[in-house]
Amino acid sequence: MAHQKFDVGGMTCAACQTHVEHAVENVPGVSSVSVNLLSGSMAVDYNDAACDADTICSAVDRAGYSAAPIAAAGTGAAGTSASAGTAPMESPTKKLEAAARAMKTRLIASIIFLIPLFYLGMGHMLGWPLPAVFADHAHSMTLALTELMLLLPILYMNRAYFINGFKSLAHRAPTMDALIAIGATASVAWSVYALFVMADQLARAQVHMAMMTAMDNLYFESAGTILTLVTVGKYLECRSKSKTGSAIEGLIDLAPKQAHLVSPDGSESTVDATLVQMGQILRVKPGESIPVDGVVVEGSTAVDESALTGESIPQEKTVGDTVYAATINRTGSFDLRATRVGSDTNLSKIIQLVEDANATKAPIARLADKVAGVFVPVVLGIAAVTFIVWLAAGGSITQALTASVAVLVISCPCALGLATPVAIMVGTGRGAEMGVLFKNAEALETLQKVDTVVLDKTGTITRGKPAVVDIMPQVRSDGSAMTQKQLMKLACALERGSEHPLAEAIMDHADKLGIVARSVEDFRAIPGQGVTAHEGQNVIAAGNARLMDSLGIAYSNETLVTLSAQGKTPLLFAKNGELVGIIAVADEVKPTSPEAIRALANLGIRSVMLTGDNAVTAQAIARSAGIDSAAVIAGVMPADKERHVHELQRAGHRVAMVGDGINDSPALARADVGLAIGAGADIAKEGADVILMHSDLADVARALELSRAVIRNIKQDLFWALFYNSMGIPLAAGVLYPLLGWQLSPMFGAAAMSLSSVCVVTNALRLRRFRSRSC
Ligand SMILES: Nc1ncnc2c1ncn2[C@@H]1O[C@H](COP(=O)(O)OP(=O)(O)OP(=O)(O)O)[C@@H](O)[C@H]1O
Ligand SMILES: [Cu+]
């Protein structure tokens, strides 16, 4: 299977998006495709044995659009590309800005010709003073020809609508441009016909009748106005769209443009940061941002990593520590060896992740896409019916034409097609600013439906940095007991081979006491229970009550309950079938956890705690975190966490799982939405749909609120788009004519159409200012 992103050219509206999708879907070997109208890009999954990027591009070409593969980041080729480092990413924002500039030029030029055209076209009806050459009835032909001359440059400037529109008709996949092109062409054609009628009337010296024809049937100013207004809409839309990516733009700007390269001979030179290669030595001075990911090789400093982790306290860095691009060097000057450059740096991966999320499609967009796909043909049909009904009901050709042109230009599928991608783009960007990375649009949509949040205990509710608090040697059957130091030595020997956070706590404490670990044989880790090993002739073990039970070792339950009730985790140590001591380890509840759990409750979400720890300790922690005692699931074996999530789902809950993303991957993947917390600089968390950069549970509530705000926004827009079209089309067709004798002018229709798509984009842009209310 291959995954490839493409740049797609020539798409102008939501219908185009559907046409490109259909074209690619029909290529044999393609398993999924999603086209993003907003960024003009497309993501395709295909079986590379059956087809390749070229076949896909030519399928797009045949549909009347263009496509070109974008060099993929994250595949093996990235970062090792010959051009040293990788070229800075081409941002969709830049493309949109360029499009907006081009639109502006086109718009200004159109307006310059439209003003006199409009004055001449409408002036004589409104009694405005006209220059003497046009004032006389006998000069109606001069007036008409002048109008035509003024219209020609407007037609030329806006030729793209005609070219794209008629091309799409030729491909039998009409787009919105086809509606505009047909509407404008009909107006112009009818007016030109009227011109010939006038010429004939003048030749027969019917001066007054020629004037009447000019007043009733000339539509040059209408065609000019329609085109100009559509361009106004397109321009405003492009301008707003270019703002949707500003959050990503902000991330890209975080990385410094230049780096100080230190040559092997010790001399320093300033180079473009994108040209830095792996292994090169760079110098970073106080106050500067770090240009690439690397390892400190000389000097020491404090680094503000808040851009990546949200942690505002600067981190001490000395030789051997890793530093990340876009973090800020606060105090000292140091040298680093570049380890990840170009598209491999963490920052680039974050940006890539957000951009990839934008290439995916939220389920809610599918319905809108379906409607947009049939929208244009349906509108063409309605326009034709309108024309026939008007004539059949005894209307004039002019009236019938007015109504059907109005139908063509008032209909707007773009609001339908834009609502979702614009809101998702702004939403994911805003999320990234807050340290919440959505990996796909579906996660953003699903999160707001969640009613239960399952929280892992260690590292999620608690800090995940347990510390030894009690060392309690136990009296053996022969009356002897170890000293605290002896017990620690035994513990240390056992836990040395374990990667469990509890083992780390023991090792840290041993370090402080200056204990050097002895080596053991036959080390075995029993997940969810503990570890066993041999030390010479001795059989030693460390773990929880369950492990002791299975080894048939006696212990005092009372001591365990006392320790557990204080929220400590007791670890039992045994030697040769006898209990020799208990070491209690405690992990602090993060200071932000209780507030975050309250915030979730206020959002109507039930928090459930899931842990491998014993029930008494778990309850004590739950109490201080503010979790309902009935919502604690303790003593869960690591492999069973996924099953518990599944059970909650079977009970009808929509479940989000929050974990550290290391040993909870299956549970994170099973949950409707998996959130990996505290990712900081390590964003490659498996199984998670959402990456929380900070290790603050409040981000779960924030992510949820953001998801709700985005989906609410999309629903508003979709509702508005459907409402607008279902009101606008009948009005334009003239349903009110029998009642009021009033017909909607096509010019008004074009204005309404432009406004409607601008409204949608503007509404979505409000999400840029999203703030969490609960925390
Ligand atoms: N290396 C070890 N040394 C001592 N005890 C261990 C070890 N590994 C696991 N245990 C025991 O098994 C229990 C369950 O461990 P598990 O890894 O399933 O969960 P946990 O890390 O305690 O909590 P959580 O599920 O919240 O992450 C621990 O509480 C501990 O008592
Ligand atoms: Cu439109």
Coordinates of C-alpha atoms in Angstrom, one line a residue, residues 7-479:
D7 CA -1.4 19.1 -5.4
V8 CA -4.6 19.5 -7.4
G9 CA -5.1 22.4 -9.8
G10 CA -8.2 23.8 -11.5
M11 CA -10.6 23.2 -8.7
T12 CA -13.0 26.1 -8.2
C13 CA -15.9 24.8 -6.3
A14 CA -17.4 22.0 -4.3
A15 CA -18.6 20.2 -7.4
C16 CA -15.0 20.1 -8.7
Q17 CA -13.9 18.3 -5.5
T18 CA -16.5 15.6 -6.1
H19 CA -15.5 15.2 -9.7
V20 CA -11.8 14.8 -8.9
E21 CA -12.7 12.3 -6.2
H22 CA -14.8 10.2 -8.6
A23 CA -12.1 10.3 -11.3
V24 CA -9.5 9.0 -8.9
E25 CA -11.8 6.4 -7.2
N26 CA -12.3 4.8 -10.6
V27 CA -8.6 4.1 -11.1
P28 CA -8.0 0.4 -10.4
G29 CA -5.9 -0.1 -7.3
V30 CA -7.0 3.0 -5.5
S31 CA -8.5 2.2 -2.2
S32 CA -9.3 5.6 -0.8
V33 CA -9.1 9.2 -1.8
S34 CA -10.0 12.4 -0.2
V35 CA -9.8 15.8 -1.9
N36 CA -9.4 19.0 0.1
L37 CA -11.0 21.9 -1.8
L38 CA -9.6 24.4 0.7
S39 CA -5.9 23.6 0.3
G40 CA -6.2 22.3 -3.3
S41 CA -4.7 18.9 -2.3
M42 CA -5.6 15.3 -2.3
A43 CA -4.5 12.3 -0.3
V44 CA -4.7 8.9 -2.0
D45 CA -4.1 5.3 -0.7
Y46 CA -3.4 2.9 -3.4
N47 CA -2.0 -0.5 -4.1
D48 CA 1.3 0.2 -5.7
A49 CA 1.3 -3.1 -7.5
A50 CA -1.9 -2.1 -9.4
C51 CA -1.2 1.6 -10.2
D52 CA 1.1 4.4 -9.6
A53 CA 1.1 8.2 -9.1
D54 CA 1.3 8.8 -12.8
T55 CA -1.9 6.8 -13.6
I56 CA -3.6 8.8 -10.8
C57 CA -2.4 12.1 -12.3
S58 CA -3.5 11.3 -15.7
A59 CA -7.0 10.3 -14.5
V60 CA -7.2 13.7 -12.9
D61 CA -6.1 15.3 -16.1
R62 CA -8.7 13.4 -18.1
A63 CA -11.4 14.8 -15.8
G64 CA -10.2 18.3 -16.7
Y65 CA -8.1 19.1 -13.7
S66 CA -4.4 18.8 -13.0
A67 CA -2.5 16.9 -10.3
A68 CA 1.1 16.6 -9.2
P69 CA 2.5 14.4 -6.4
I70 CA 3.9 16.2 -3.4
A71 CA 7.2 14.8 -2.0
A72 CA 5.9 12.9 1.0
A73 CA 7.3 13.7 4.5
G74 CA 7.6 10.9 7.0
T75 CA 8.5 8.3 4.4
G76 CA 12.0 6.9 4.3
A77 CA 13.1 9.4 1.6
A78 CA 12.4 12.5 3.6
G79 CA 15.3 14.3 5.2
T80 CA 17.9 12.3 3.3
S81 CA 17.0 14.0 0.1
A82 CA 20.0 15.2 -2.0
S83 CA 19.3 18.9 -1.5
A84 CA 20.6 18.6 2.1
G85 CA 17.9 19.2 4.6
T86 CA 14.5 19.6 2.9
A87 CA 13.2 22.6 1.2
P88 CA 10.8 24.6 3.5
M89 CA 7.3 23.3 3.2
E90 CA 5.1 25.0 0.6
S91 CA 2.3 26.2 2.7
P92 CA -1.3 26.2 1.4
T93 CA -1.6 29.7 2.9
K94 CA 1.0 31.0 0.4
K95 CA -1.0 29.5 -2.5
L96 CA -4.3 31.1 -1.2
E97 CA -2.6 34.5 -0.7
A98 CA -1.4 34.4 -4.3
A99 CA -4.9 33.5 -5.5
A100 CA -6.4 36.4 -3.5
R101 CA -3.9 38.8 -5.1
A102 CA -4.8 37.6 -8.6
M103 CA -8.5 37.9 -7.8
K104 CA -8.0 41.5 -6.5
T105 CA -6.4 42.6 -9.8
R106 CA -9.2 41.0 -11.8
L107 CA -11.8 42.6 -9.5
I108 CA -10.4 46.1 -9.7
A109 CA -10.1 46.0 -13.5
S110 CA -13.7 44.7 -13.8
I111 CA -15.0 47.5 -11.6
I112 CA -13.3 50.2 -13.7
F113 CA -15.3 49.1 -16.7
L114 CA -18.4 48.2 -14.8
I115 CA -19.0 51.7 -13.4
P116 CA -19.6 53.4 -16.7
L117 CA -21.4 50.3 -18.1
F118 CA -23.8 50.3 -15.1
Y119 CA -24.4 54.1 -15.4
L120 CA -25.3 53.8 -19.1
G121 CA -27.3 50.6 -18.7
M122 CA -29.4 51.7 -15.7
G123 CA -29.1 55.5 -16.0
H124 CA -31.7 55.9 -18.7
M125 CA -34.2 53.9 -16.7
L126 CA -33.6 55.9 -13.6
G127 CA -33.6 59.3 -15.3
W128 CA -29.9 60.0 -14.7
P129 CA -28.4 62.7 -16.9
L130 CA -26.7 61.1 -19.9
P131 CA -24.1 62.7 -22.2
A132 CA -25.7 64.4 -25.2
V133 CA -24.5 61.6 -27.6
F134 CA -26.7 59.1 -25.8
A135 CA -29.6 61.2 -24.7
D136 CA -31.6 61.2 -27.8
H137 CA -33.8 58.3 -28.7
A138 CA -32.3 58.3 -32.1
H139 CA -29.0 57.4 -30.5
S140 CA -30.1 54.2 -28.8
M141 CA -27.8 52.2 -31.1
T142 CA -24.8 54.3 -30.1
L143 CA -25.7 53.6 -26.4
A144 CA -26.1 49.9 -27.0
L145 CA -22.8 49.6 -28.8
T146 CA -20.9 51.6 -26.2
E147 CA -22.3 49.2 -23.5
L148 CA -21.1 46.2 -25.5
M149 CA -17.6 47.8 -25.8
L150 CA -17.5 48.3 -22.1
L151 CA -18.6 44.7 -21.4
L152 CA -16.0 43.1 -23.6
P153 CA -13.0 43.8 -21.3
I154 CA -15.1 42.5 -18.3
L155 CA -15.8 39.3 -20.2
Y156 CA -12.1 39.0 -21.0
M157 CA -11.0 39.6 -17.5
N158 CA -13.4 37.0 -16.1
R159 CA -12.8 34.5 -18.9
A160 CA -11.8 31.9 -16.4
Y161 CA -15.5 31.3 -15.5
F162 CA -16.3 30.6 -19.2
I163 CA -13.3 28.4 -19.8
N164 CA -13.6 26.3 -16.7
G165 CA -17.4 26.3 -16.9
F166 CA -17.7 25.1 -20.5
K167 CA -14.8 22.7 -20.0
S168 CA -16.6 21.1 -17.2
L169 CA -19.8 20.8 -19.3
A170 CA -17.7 19.1 -22.0
H171 CA -16.6 16.6 -19.4
R172 CA -20.2 16.2 -18.4
A173 CA -19.3 17.1 -14.9
P174 CA -20.6 20.6 -14.6
T175 CA -19.3 22.8 -11.8
M176 CA -20.4 26.1 -10.3
D177 CA -18.5 27.9 -13.0
A178 CA -20.8 26.3 -15.5
L179 CA -23.8 27.9 -13.8
I180 CA -22.2 31.3 -14.0
A181 CA -20.9 30.8 -17.5
I182 CA -24.4 29.7 -18.8
G183 CA -26.1 32.5 -16.9
A184 CA -23.8 35.2 -18.3
T185 CA -23.7 33.8 -21.8
A186 CA -27.5 33.7 -21.9
S187 CA -27.7 37.4 -20.9
V188 CA -25.1 38.4 -23.5
A189 CA -26.6 36.3 -26.2
W190 CA -30.1 37.7 -25.7
S191 CA -28.7 41.2 -25.6
V192 CA -26.8 40.7 -28.9
Y193 CA -30.0 39.4 -30.4
A194 CA -31.8 42.5 -29.2
L195 CA -29.0 44.6 -30.9
F196 CA -29.9 43.0 -34.2
V197 CA -33.6 43.7 -33.7
M198 CA -32.7 47.3 -32.9
A199 CA -30.6 47.7 -36.0
D200 CA -33.5 46.4 -38.0
Q201 CA -36.0 48.7 -36.3
L202 CA -33.7 51.7 -36.9
A203 CA -33.3 50.8 -40.6
R204 CA -37.1 51.0 -40.8
A205 CA -36.9 54.4 -39.0
Q206 CA -38.8 53.0 -36.0
V207 CA -36.7 55.1 -33.6
H208 CA -39.1 54.9 -30.7
M209 CA -39.5 51.1 -30.9
A210 CA -35.7 50.7 -31.1
M211 CA -35.5 52.7 -27.8
M212 CA -38.1 50.4 -26.2
T213 CA -36.1 47.3 -27.3
A214 CA -33.0 48.7 -25.8
M215 CA -34.7 49.4 -22.5
D216 CA -36.4 46.1 -22.3
N217 CA -34.0 43.6 -23.7
L218 CA -30.4 44.9 -23.3
Y219 CA -28.7 43.0 -20.5
F220 CA -25.1 43.9 -21.0
E221 CA -24.8 45.7 -17.6
S222 CA -26.5 42.7 -16.0
A223 CA -23.9 40.3 -17.4
G224 CA -21.1 42.6 -16.3
T225 CA -22.5 43.0 -12.9
I226 CA -23.0 39.2 -12.4
L227 CA -19.4 38.5 -13.3
T228 CA -18.0 41.3 -11.2
L229 CA -20.1 40.3 -8.1
V230 CA -19.1 36.7 -8.4
T231 CA -15.5 37.9 -8.4
V232 CA -16.1 40.1 -5.4
G233 CA -17.3 36.9 -3.6
K234 CA -14.3 34.9 -4.8
Y235 CA -11.9 37.5 -3.7
L236 CA -13.4 37.8 -0.2
E237 CA -13.5 34.1 0.0
C238 CA -9.8 33.7 -1.0
R239 CA -8.8 36.4 1.4
S240 CA -10.6 34.7 4.3
K241 CA -9.4 31.3 3.3
S242 CA -5.8 32.5 3.4
K243 CA -6.4 33.3 7.1
T244 CA -7.5 29.8 8.0
G245 CA -3.9 28.5 8.0
S246 CA -2.5 31.3 10.2
A247 CA -2.0 28.9 13.1
I248 CA 0.2 26.6 11.1
E249 CA 1.9 29.6 9.7
G250 CA 2.7 30.6 13.2
L251 CA 4.2 27.2 14.0
I252 CA 6.4 27.4 10.8
D253 CA 7.6 30.8 11.9
L254 CA 8.7 29.5 15.2
A255 CA 11.8 28.0 13.7
P256 CA 14.6 30.4 13.2
K257 CA 15.7 31.1 9.6
Q258 CA 19.4 31.1 10.3
A259 CA 21.9 29.0 12.2
H260 CA 25.5 29.5 13.4
L261 CA 27.6 26.8 11.9
V262 CA 30.8 25.8 13.7
S263 CA 33.5 24.4 11.3
P264 CA 35.9 21.7 12.5
D265 CA 38.6 24.4 12.7
G266 CA 36.5 26.3 15.2
S267 CA 35.4 29.2 13.0
E268 CA 31.8 30.3 13.0
S269 CA 29.6 31.2 10.0
T270 CA 25.9 32.0 9.6
V271 CA 24.0 29.7 7.3
D272 CA 20.4 29.2 6.2
A273 CA 18.8 27.0 8.8
T274 CA 17.2 24.8 6.1
L275 CA 20.7 23.9 4.8
V276 CA 21.9 22.4 8.0
Q277 CA 22.9 18.8 7.7
M278 CA 22.9 16.0 10.1
G279 CA 26.0 15.8 12.3
Q280 CA 27.0 19.4 11.8
I281 CA 27.9 21.4 14.9
L282 CA 25.9 24.6 15.6
R283 CA 26.3 27.3 18.2
V284 CA 23.3 28.7 19.9
K285 CA 23.6 32.0 21.8
P286 CA 21.5 33.2 24.7
G287 CA 18.1 34.5 23.6
E288 CA 18.1 32.6 20.3
S289 CA 15.8 29.9 19.1
I290 CA 17.3 26.6 18.4
P291 CA 17.3 25.9 14.6
V292 CA 17.2 22.0 14.5
D293 CA 16.9 19.1 16.9
G294 CA 20.2 18.0 18.3
V295 CA 22.3 16.9 21.2
V296 CA 24.3 19.3 23.4
V297 CA 28.0 18.7 22.9
E298 CA 29.4 21.7 24.7
G299 CA 28.3 24.1 27.3
S300 CA 25.1 24.1 29.4
T301 CA 22.0 26.3 29.5
A302 CA 18.3 26.5 30.4
V303 CA 15.9 26.1 27.5
D304 CA 12.4 27.3 27.3
E305 CA 10.5 24.4 25.7
S306 CA 7.0 26.0 26.2
A307 CA 6.4 26.1 22.4
L308 CA 6.5 22.3 22.3
T309 CA 5.5 21.2 25.7
G310 CA 3.7 24.1 27.3
E311 CA 6.0 23.7 30.3
S312 CA 6.9 27.3 31.2
I313 CA 9.8 26.5 33.5
P314 CA 13.0 26.4 31.5
Q315 CA 14.7 23.0 31.4
E316 CA 18.3 22.6 32.4
K317 CA 20.4 21.2 29.5
T318 CA 24.0 20.0 29.7
V319 CA 26.2 17.9 27.5
G320 CA 24.3 14.8 26.2
D321 CA 20.9 16.3 26.6
T322 CA 18.5 16.6 23.6
V323 CA 17.3 20.0 22.5
Y324 CA 14.5 20.7 20.0
A325 CA 14.0 23.1 17.1
A326 CA 12.0 26.2 17.9
T327 CA 12.6 26.1 21.6
I328 CA 14.3 29.1 23.1
N329 CA 17.8 29.2 24.6
R330 CA 17.6 31.3 27.7
T331 CA 20.8 31.6 29.6
G332 CA 24.1 30.1 28.3
S333 CA 25.8 29.7 24.9
F334 CA 26.2 26.1 23.8
D335 CA 27.1 23.9 20.9
L336 CA 24.9 21.2 19.6
R337 CA 25.3 18.4 17.1
A338 CA 22.4 18.3 14.7
T339 CA 20.5 15.0 14.9
R340 CA 17.3 15.7 13.1
V341 CA 17.1 18.4 10.4
G342 CA 14.6 19.6 7.8
S343 CA 11.3 17.7 7.8
D344 CA 12.6 15.3 10.5
T345 CA 12.6 17.7 13.4
N346 CA 9.8 17.5 15.9
L347 CA 8.4 20.8 14.9
S348 CA 8.2 19.8 11.3
K349 CA 6.5 16.6 12.3
I350 CA 3.9 18.6 14.3
I351 CA 3.3 20.8 11.3
Q352 CA 3.0 17.8 9.1
L353 CA 0.6 16.1 11.5
V354 CA -1.7 19.1 11.5
E355 CA -1.5 19.4 7.7
D356 CA -2.2 15.7 7.2
A357 CA -5.2 16.0 9.5
N358 CA -6.5 18.6 7.1
A359 CA -6.2 16.3 4.2
T360 CA -8.6 13.9 5.9
K361 CA -12.4 14.2 5.8
A362 CA -14.8 14.4 8.7
P363 CA -17.7 12.0 8.3
I364 CA -20.1 15.0 8.5
A365 CA -18.6 16.3 5.2
R366 CA -19.7 13.2 3.3
L367 CA -23.4 14.3 3.2
A368 CA -22.4 17.8 2.0
D369 CA -20.2 16.3 -0.6
K370 CA -23.0 14.1 -1.9
V371 CA -25.3 17.1 -2.2
A372 CA -22.6 19.2 -3.9
G373 CA -22.0 16.4 -6.4
V374 CA -25.5 16.5 -7.8
F375 CA -26.1 20.2 -7.1
V376 CA -25.1 21.7 -10.4
P377 CA -27.0 19.3 -12.7
V378 CA -30.1 19.8 -10.5
V379 CA -29.8 23.6 -10.7
L380 CA -29.4 23.4 -14.5
G381 CA -32.6 21.4 -14.6
I382 CA -34.5 23.8 -12.4
A383 CA -33.3 26.7 -14.6
A384 CA -34.6 24.9 -17.7
V385 CA -37.9 24.1 -16.1
T386 CA -38.2 27.8 -14.9
F387 CA -37.7 29.0 -18.5
I388 CA -40.4 26.7 -19.9
V389 CA -42.9 27.4 -17.2
W390 CA -42.6 31.1 -17.6
L391 CA -43.2 30.9 -21.4
A392 CA -46.1 28.4 -20.9
A393 CA -47.7 30.8 -18.4
G394 CA -47.6 33.5 -20.9
G395 CA -44.5 35.4 -19.8
S396 CA -42.2 37.2 -22.2
I397 CA -38.9 35.7 -23.3
T398 CA -37.2 38.4 -21.3
Q399 CA -39.1 37.5 -18.2
A400 CA -38.4 33.8 -18.6
L401 CA -34.7 34.5 -19.2
T402 CA -34.4 36.8 -16.2
A403 CA -35.9 34.1 -14.0
S404 CA -33.7 31.3 -15.2
V405 CA -30.5 33.3 -15.2
A406 CA -31.4 34.4 -11.6
V407 CA -31.8 30.7 -10.7
L408 CA -28.4 29.9 -12.2
V409 CA -26.5 32.7 -10.5
I410 CA -28.1 32.6 -7.0
S411 CA -27.4 28.9 -6.5
C412 CA -24.3 28.3 -4.5
P413 CA -22.9 24.9 -3.7
C414 CA -19.7 26.4 -2.4
A415 CA -21.1 27.1 1.0
L416 CA -21.9 23.3 1.2
G417 CA -18.4 22.3 0.1
L418 CA -16.5 24.8 2.2
A419 CA -18.3 24.6 5.5
T420 CA -16.4 21.5 6.8
P421 CA -12.9 21.9 5.5
V422 CA -12.7 25.5 6.6
A423 CA -13.9 24.8 10.1
I424 CA -11.6 21.7 10.4
M425 CA -8.6 23.7 9.2
V426 CA -9.2 26.5 11.6
G427 CA -10.1 24.1 14.4
T428 CA -7.0 21.9 14.1
G429 CA -4.8 25.0 13.8
R430 CA -6.3 26.5 16.9
G431 CA -5.9 23.2 18.6
A432 CA -2.2 23.1 17.7
E433 CA -1.7 26.5 19.2
M434 CA -3.2 25.2 22.4
G435 CA -1.0 22.1 22.3
V436 CA -3.8 19.8 21.2
L437 CA -2.9 17.9 18.0
F438 CA -5.7 16.2 16.1
K439 CA -4.4 13.5 13.8
N440 CA -7.5 13.4 11.7
A441 CA -10.8 15.2 11.1
E442 CA -12.8 12.2 12.2
A443 CA -11.3 12.4 15.7
L444 CA -12.2 16.0 15.9
E445 CA -15.8 15.1 15.0
T446 CA -16.1 12.0 17.3
L447 CA -14.7 13.7 20.4
Q448 CA -17.7 15.9 20.9
K449 CA -20.0 12.8 21.0
V450 CA -18.1 11.2 23.9
D451 CA -19.9 10.8 27.2
T452 CA -17.2 8.8 29.1
V453 CA -13.5 9.6 29.5
V454 CA -11.4 6.7 30.7
L455 CA -8.3 7.9 32.4
D456 CA -5.2 5.9 33.1
K457 CA -4.0 6.4 36.6
T458 CA -0.2 6.5 36.4
G459 CA 1.1 9.4 34.4
T460 CA -2.4 10.7 33.4
I461 CA -4.1 11.5 36.7
T462 CA -0.8 11.3 38.7
R463 CA 2.5 12.8 37.7
G464 CA 3.8 9.4 36.7
K465 CA 7.0 10.0 38.7
P466 CA 6.5 7.8 41.8
A467 CA 8.9 8.1 44.6
V468 CA 9.9 5.8 47.5
V469 CA 8.3 7.0 50.7
D470 CA 8.6 4.1 53.2
I471 CA 11.1 1.3 53.5
M472 CA 9.9 -1.3 55.9
P473 CA 11.9 -4.4 56.5
Q474 CA 9.8 -7.3 57.9
V475 CA 10.7 -9.7 60.6
R476 CA 11.3 -13.2 59.2
S477 CA 10.2 -16.4 60.8
D478 CA 13.7 -16.9 62.4
G479 CA 13.3 -13.5 64.1

